[in-house]
CSV table of C-alpha atoms and ligand atoms in Angstrom, one decimal:
chain,number,residue,atom,x,y,z
A,8,MET,CA,125.8,4.0,128.9
A,9,ASP,CA,124.3,7.1,127.3
A,10,THR,CA,122.4,5.8,124.3
A,11,SER,CA,121.0,9.2,123.1
A,12,HIS,CA,122.6,10.3,119.8
A,13,ASP,CA,122.5,13.9,118.6
A,14,ILE,CA,124.8,14.3,115.8
A,15,ALA,CA,126.3,17.8,116.0
A,16,GLY,CA,125.9,19.9,112.8
A,17,LEU,CA,123.7,17.4,111.1
A,18,SER,CA,120.1,18.1,110.5
A,19,SER,CA,117.7,15.2,111.2
A,20,ALA,CA,116.9,15.0,107.5
A,21,SER,CA,120.5,14.8,106.4
A,22,PRO,CA,121.9,11.3,105.7
A,23,VAL,CA,124.4,10.1,108.3
A,24,ILE,CA,126.4,8.4,105.6
A,25,ARG,CA,126.5,10.1,102.2
A,26,VAL,CA,128.4,8.6,99.2
A,27,ARG,CA,128.5,10.3,95.8
A,28,GLY,CA,130.2,9.0,92.7
A,29,LEU,CA,132.5,6.7,94.6
A,30,VAL,CA,135.2,5.2,92.3
A,31,LYS,CA,138.1,3.2,93.6
A,32,ARG,CA,141.1,1.7,91.8
A,33,TYR,CA,143.7,-0.6,93.0
A,34,ASP,CA,146.8,-0.3,90.8
A,35,HIS,CA,144.8,1.3,88.0
A,36,GLN,CA,142.3,-1.6,88.2
A,37,GLU,CA,138.8,0.0,88.9
A,38,VAL,CA,136.9,-2.1,91.4
A,39,ILE,CA,134.2,0.4,92.5
A,40,HIS,CA,132.5,2.0,89.5
A,41,GLY,CA,130.5,4.9,90.8
A,42,ILE,CA,128.4,4.2,93.9
A,43,ASP,CA,125.8,6.6,95.3
A,44,LEU,CA,124.4,5.9,98.7
A,45,ASP,CA,122.5,7.7,101.5
A,46,VAL,CA,122.0,6.1,104.9
A,47,ARG,CA,119.7,7.7,107.4
A,48,ARG,CA,120.1,8.0,111.1
A,49,GLY,CA,119.1,4.8,113.0
A,50,GLU,CA,118.9,2.7,109.8
A,51,ILE,CA,120.1,-0.9,109.7
A,52,LEU,CA,121.6,-1.3,106.3
A,53,GLY,CA,122.5,-4.8,105.1
A,54,TYR,CA,125.3,-4.5,102.6
A,55,ILE,CA,125.7,-7.7,100.6
A,56,GLY,CA,127.4,-8.9,97.5
A,57,PRO,CA,129.4,-11.8,96.1
A,58,ASN,CA,133.1,-12.3,97.1
A,59,GLY,CA,135.2,-9.5,95.6
A,60,ALA,CA,132.1,-7.3,94.9
A,61,GLY,CA,133.7,-4.4,96.8
A,62,LYS,CA,132.0,-4.4,100.2
A,63,THR,CA,135.1,-4.2,102.4
A,64,THR,CA,136.6,-1.6,100.1
A,65,THR,CA,133.5,0.6,100.4
A,66,VAL,CA,133.6,0.2,104.2
A,67,LYS,CA,137.3,0.9,104.4
A,68,ILE,CA,136.7,4.1,102.4
A,69,MET,CA,133.7,5.1,104.7
A,70,ILE,CA,135.7,4.6,107.9
A,71,GLY,CA,138.7,6.6,106.6
A,72,MET,CA,141.1,3.7,106.1
A,73,LEU,CA,141.5,4.2,102.3
A,74,PRO,CA,141.8,7.9,101.4
A,75,ASP,CA,142.7,7.3,97.8
A,76,PHE,CA,139.4,7.3,95.9
A,77,GLU,CA,137.3,9.5,93.6
A,78,GLY,CA,134.0,11.0,94.6
A,79,ASP,CA,132.6,12.4,97.9
A,80,VAL,CA,132.0,10.4,101.1
A,81,SER,CA,130.9,11.9,104.4
A,82,VAL,CA,130.0,10.3,107.7
A,83,CYS,CA,128.1,12.2,110.4
A,84,GLY,CA,128.5,15.3,108.3
A,85,PHE,CA,132.3,15.1,108.1
A,86,ASP,CA,134.2,14.5,104.9
A,87,VAL,CA,136.2,11.3,105.3
A,88,ARG,CA,139.2,12.6,103.3
A,89,ARG,CA,139.4,16.1,104.9
A,90,GLU,CA,138.3,15.2,108.4
A,91,PRO,CA,139.1,11.6,109.0
A,92,LEU,CA,139.7,12.0,112.8
A,93,GLU,CA,136.2,13.5,113.3
A,94,VAL,CA,134.8,10.6,111.4
A,95,LYS,CA,136.8,8.0,113.4
A,96,ARG,CA,135.7,9.6,116.7
A,97,ARG,CA,132.1,8.9,115.9
A,98,ILE,CA,132.2,5.5,114.4
A,99,GLY,CA,132.8,2.0,115.6
A,100,TYR,CA,134.3,-0.7,113.3
A,101,VAL,CA,134.0,-4.4,114.0
A,102,PRO,CA,136.1,-6.2,111.3
A,103,GLU,CA,135.7,-9.8,110.5
A,104,THR,CA,139.4,-10.5,111.1
A,105,ALA,CA,141.8,-8.1,112.7
A,106,ALA,CA,145.2,-8.2,114.1
A,107,LEU,CA,144.3,-8.3,117.7
A,108,TYR,CA,147.4,-7.8,119.8
A,109,GLU,CA,147.6,-11.4,121.0
A,110,VAL,CA,150.1,-10.9,123.8
A,111,LEU,CA,147.5,-8.6,125.5
A,112,THR,CA,144.7,-9.6,127.7
A,113,PRO,CA,141.2,-8.4,126.6
A,114,MET,CA,141.2,-5.8,129.3
A,115,GLU,CA,144.6,-4.5,128.2
A,116,TYR,CA,143.5,-4.5,124.6
A,117,LEU,CA,140.3,-2.6,125.4
A,118,MET,CA,142.2,-0.1,127.6
A,119,PHE,CA,144.4,0.6,124.5
A,120,VAL,CA,141.4,1.0,122.2
A,121,GLY,CA,139.4,3.1,124.8
A,122,ARG,CA,142.3,5.5,125.3
A,123,LEU,CA,142.5,6.0,121.5
A,124,TYR,CA,138.9,7.2,121.7
A,125,GLY,CA,139.8,9.5,124.6
A,126,LEU,CA,137.8,7.6,127.3
A,127,ALA,CA,138.9,7.9,130.9
A,128,ASP,CA,140.6,4.7,132.3
A,129,ASP,CA,137.9,4.0,134.9
A,130,CYS,CA,135.2,4.3,132.3
A,131,ILE,CA,137.0,1.9,130.0
A,132,ALA,CA,137.6,-0.6,132.8
A,133,GLU,CA,134.0,-0.5,134.0
A,134,ARG,CA,132.4,-0.7,130.5
A,135,SER,CA,134.8,-3.4,129.4
A,136,ARG,CA,134.3,-5.6,132.4
A,137,LYS,CA,130.5,-5.3,132.1
A,138,LEU,CA,130.4,-5.9,128.4
A,139,LEU,CA,132.8,-8.8,128.6
A,140,THR,CA,130.7,-10.3,131.4
A,141,LEU,CA,127.5,-10.0,129.4
A,142,LEU,CA,129.3,-11.9,126.6
A,143,ASP,CA,130.4,-14.7,128.9
A,144,LEU,CA,134.0,-13.7,129.0
A,145,GLU,CA,134.3,-12.6,132.6
A,146,LYS,CA,136.6,-15.5,133.5
A,147,GLU,CA,138.9,-14.7,130.6
A,148,THR,CA,139.6,-11.0,131.2
A,149,GLY,CA,143.1,-11.7,132.6
A,150,ASN,CA,144.1,-14.3,130.0
A,151,ARG,CA,146.1,-13.5,126.9
A,152,ILE,CA,144.1,-13.2,123.6
A,153,SER,CA,146.5,-15.8,122.1
A,154,THR,CA,144.8,-18.5,124.1
A,155,PHE,CA,141.3,-17.4,122.8
A,156,SER,CA,139.0,-19.3,120.4
A,157,LYS,CA,137.7,-17.6,117.2
A,158,GLY,CA,134.4,-16.7,118.8
A,159,MET,CA,136.1,-15.3,122.0
A,160,ARG,CA,138.3,-13.1,119.8
A,161,GLN,CA,135.2,-11.9,117.9
A,162,LYS,CA,133.6,-10.9,121.2
A,163,VAL,CA,136.6,-8.9,122.1
A,164,LEU,CA,136.6,-7.1,118.7
A,165,LEU,CA,132.9,-6.5,119.2
A,166,VAL,CA,133.4,-4.8,122.6
A,167,GLY,CA,136.3,-2.8,121.1
A,168,GLY,CA,133.9,-1.4,118.4
A,169,LEU,CA,131.2,-0.5,120.9
A,170,LEU,CA,133.1,0.8,123.9
A,171,HIS,CA,133.0,4.5,123.0
A,172,ASN,CA,129.2,4.4,122.2
A,173,PRO,CA,129.6,5.3,118.5
A,174,GLU,CA,127.0,7.1,116.4
A,175,VAL,CA,127.5,4.8,113.4
A,176,ILE,CA,128.7,1.2,113.6
A,177,PHE,CA,130.3,-0.7,110.7
A,178,LEU,CA,130.0,-4.4,111.2
A,179,ASP,CA,131.8,-6.8,108.8
A,180,GLU,CA,130.6,-10.4,109.5
A,181,PRO,CA,130.2,-9.7,113.2
A,182,LEU,CA,128.7,-13.1,113.9
A,183,THR,CA,131.8,-15.0,112.7
A,184,GLY,CA,132.5,-17.8,115.2
A,185,LEU,CA,129.8,-16.8,117.7
A,186,ASP,CA,127.7,-19.5,119.3
A,187,ALA,CA,123.9,-19.5,119.0
A,188,ASN,CA,123.3,-17.5,122.2
A,189,SER,CA,125.8,-14.8,121.5
A,190,THR,CA,124.4,-14.6,117.9
A,191,LEU,CA,121.0,-13.8,119.4
A,192,VAL,CA,122.5,-11.2,121.7
A,193,VAL,CA,124.2,-9.4,118.8
A,194,LYS,CA,121.1,-9.5,116.7
A,195,GLU,CA,119.1,-8.0,119.5
A,196,LEU,CA,121.9,-5.5,120.2
A,197,ILE,CA,121.8,-4.3,116.6
A,198,ARG,CA,118.0,-3.7,116.8
A,199,GLY,CA,118.3,-2.0,120.2
A,200,LEU,CA,121.1,0.3,119.0
A,201,SER,CA,119.1,1.2,115.9
A,202,GLN,CA,116.1,2.1,118.1
A,203,ALA,CA,118.4,4.4,120.1
A,204,GLY,CA,119.3,6.2,116.8
A,205,VAL,CA,122.6,4.4,116.1
A,206,THR,CA,123.1,3.8,112.4
A,207,ILE,CA,124.3,0.3,111.5
A,208,PHE,CA,126.1,-0.6,108.3
A,209,TYR,CA,126.1,-4.4,108.3
A,210,CYS,CA,128.1,-6.5,105.8
A,211,SER,CA,127.5,-10.2,105.9
A,212,HIS,CA,127.1,-13.3,103.7
A,213,LEU,CA,124.5,-14.7,106.2
A,214,MET,CA,121.4,-14.1,104.0
A,215,ASP,CA,118.9,-15.2,106.6
A,216,VAL,CA,120.3,-12.8,109.3
A,217,VAL,CA,120.5,-9.9,106.8
A,218,GLU,CA,116.9,-10.6,105.7
A,219,ARG,CA,115.6,-10.5,109.3
A,220,VAL,CA,117.8,-7.7,110.8
A,221,SER,CA,118.0,-5.1,108.1
A,222,ASP,CA,115.6,-2.2,107.4
A,223,ARG,CA,117.1,-1.9,104.0
A,224,ILE,CA,119.3,-4.1,101.9
A,225,VAL,CA,121.8,-2.9,99.3
A,226,ILE,CA,123.3,-5.5,97.0
A,227,ILE,CA,126.5,-4.8,95.1
A,228,ASP,CA,128.0,-6.8,92.3
A,229,GLN,CA,131.3,-6.1,90.6
A,230,GLY,CA,131.6,-2.7,92.2
A,231,ARG,CA,128.0,-1.5,91.3
A,232,VAL,CA,124.8,-1.3,93.3
A,233,VAL,CA,122.4,-3.7,91.7
A,234,ALA,CA,119.5,-3.5,94.2
A,235,ASP,CA,118.5,-1.1,97.0
A,236,GLY,CA,115.3,-1.4,99.1
A,237,SER,CA,113.6,-3.2,101.9
A,238,PHE,CA,113.4,-6.9,101.8
A,239,GLU,CA,109.7,-6.6,100.9
A,240,GLU,CA,110.6,-4.3,98.0
A,241,LEU,CA,113.3,-6.6,96.7
A,242,SER,CA,111.1,-9.6,97.2
A,243,ALA,CA,108.3,-8.0,95.1
A,244,ARG,CA,110.8,-6.9,92.4
A,245,CYS,CA,112.3,-10.4,92.0
A,246,HIS,CA,109.1,-12.5,92.7
A,247,GLU,CA,111.2,-14.4,95.3
A,248,THR,CA,110.5,-15.1,98.9
A,249,SER,CA,114.0,-15.5,100.3
A,250,LEU,CA,117.0,-13.1,100.2
A,251,GLU,CA,119.2,-16.0,99.2
A,252,ARG,CA,117.1,-16.4,96.0
A,253,ILE,CA,116.9,-12.7,95.4
A,254,PHE,CA,120.7,-12.5,95.8
A,255,THR,CA,121.4,-15.3,93.3
A,256,ASP,CA,118.9,-13.8,90.8
A,257,LEU,CA,120.4,-10.3,90.9
A,258,THR,CA,124.0,-11.4,91.0
A,259,HIS,CA,123.5,-14.1,88.4
A,260,ALA,CA,125.2,-16.5,90.8
A,261,GLY,CA,123.0,-19.5,90.1
A,262,GLY,CA,124.2,-22.9,89.0
A,263,HIS,CA,125.5,-23.9,92.4
A,264,GLU,CA,124.4,-27.5,92.0
A,265,ALA,CA,126.2,-27.8,88.7
A,266,ILE,CA,129.3,-26.2,90.1
A,267,ALA,CA,129.4,-28.6,93.1
A,268,ARG,CA,128.8,-31.6,90.7
A,269,GLN,CA,131.7,-30.5,88.5
A,270,MET,CA,134.0,-30.1,91.5
A,271,ILE,CA,133.2,-33.6,92.6
A,272,GLU,CA,133.8,-34.9,89.1
A,273,ILE,CA,137.2,-33.2,89.0
A,274,MET,CA,138.1,-34.6,92.4
A,275,SER,CA,137.2,-38.1,91.3
A,276,GLY,CA,138.9,-37.7,88.0
A,277,ALA,CA,135.6,-38.2,86.1
A,278,SER,CA,135.6,-34.7,84.6
A,279,GLN,CA,136.1,-34.5,80.8
A,280,GLY,CA,136.2,-31.4,78.7
A,281,LYS,CA,135.1,-27.9,79.5
A,282,VAL,CA,134.4,-26.6,83.0
A,283,SER,CA,131.5,-24.2,83.1
A,284,ARG,CA,130.2,-21.7,85.8
A,285,THR,CA,126.6,-21.9,84.5
A,286,THR,CA,124.1,-24.7,84.8
A,287,SER,CA,124.7,-27.3,82.1
B,28,ATP,P1,134.5,-10.6,100.2
B,28,ATP,O1,133.0,-10.9,100.3
B,28,ATP,O2,135.2,-11.8,99.6
B,28,ATP,O3,135.1,-10.2,101.5
B,28,ATP,P2,134.4,-7.9,99.2
B,28,ATP,O4,133.0,-7.6,98.5
B,28,ATP,O5,134.6,-7.4,100.5
B,28,ATP,O6,134.7,-9.5,99.1
B,28,ATP,P3,136.7,-6.4,98.4
B,28,ATP,O7,137.6,-6.9,99.4
B,28,ATP,O8,136.2,-5.0,98.6
B,28,ATP,O9,135.5,-7.3,98.2
B,28,ATP,O10,137.5,-6.5,97.0
B,28,ATP,C1,136.9,-5.8,95.9
B,28,ATP,C2,137.9,-6.0,94.7
B,28,ATP,O11,139.1,-5.3,95.0
B,28,ATP,C3,138.4,-7.4,94.5
B,28,ATP,O12,138.5,-7.6,93.1
B,28,ATP,C4,139.7,-7.5,95.1
B,28,ATP,O13,140.6,-8.4,94.4
B,28,ATP,C5,140.2,-6.1,95.0
B,28,ATP,N1,141.1,-5.7,96.1
B,28,ATP,C6,140.8,-5.6,97.4
B,28,ATP,N2,141.8,-5.2,98.1
B,28,ATP,C7,142.9,-5.1,97.2
B,28,ATP,C8,144.2,-4.6,97.4
B,28,ATP,N3,144.7,-4.3,98.6
B,28,ATP,N4,145.0,-4.6,96.3
B,28,ATP,C9,144.5,-4.9,95.1
B,28,ATP,N5,143.2,-5.3,94.9
B,28,ATP,C10,142.4,-5.4,95.9
């Protein structure tokens, strides 16, 4: 596989992903309130935030799935609203859950995906077979996806996102359901691709993985960027030594022990009075 990545029309100094003044509303409800973001070539950006913070929405906008937004977003030098096909040609997207066509075998699914990217059939077949074999799925290539476990499905999604050798890869919880060995492979893959110049936009709730894998971490909360820097920079800013603690500090998401205690009290019928999200 050719791993060299020269992005046509984009100077080496230009950001591969450029977001300016991004605002998104669903049914008049504003959920992204003005995000600015530059991601450089080869960077591994960990994009984290509490449930409902706006991570998936941002990613869907960047990959051209949600054209209805305010602001400017370009990927590989192409405006996602005006030139969505040029963007889609150059990116890979590995969603956490996707409607895999369950009646298909992985080879049939990957043939479908590869053809969408304009790859030749023999190239798709060879890359798919090799990649599935490396992910321990060589015996499953002829079986229907409906018979697959969660982790096996995730591996098929992963191969589908990589097949066309994209310049930018958006990963949304790519490790979901993967066993320990496959997790190590994917983490190593992310590093290797970044060294080859591929830009990685990595969304996850796995703080230890984000901490170790990312060059840079962006934390969003309620549709706003609340932190942006390397782990070392965020660590120095918050005087904390783990991303988990930095995350809870910056998103004011503490009080987990009290919340768990209240849940147990409610379940056992021992709860009296007010339920609170903060430490009592
Ligand atoms: P999670 O970590 O739980 O996946 P997230 O950070 O990816 O969350 P989003 O899925 O981007 O969050 O959601 C951001 C906000 O937008 C939430 O308040 C959510 O309720 C809202 N939202 C997302 N999709 C829709 C939709 N199709 N219609 C209406 N509101 C939506």
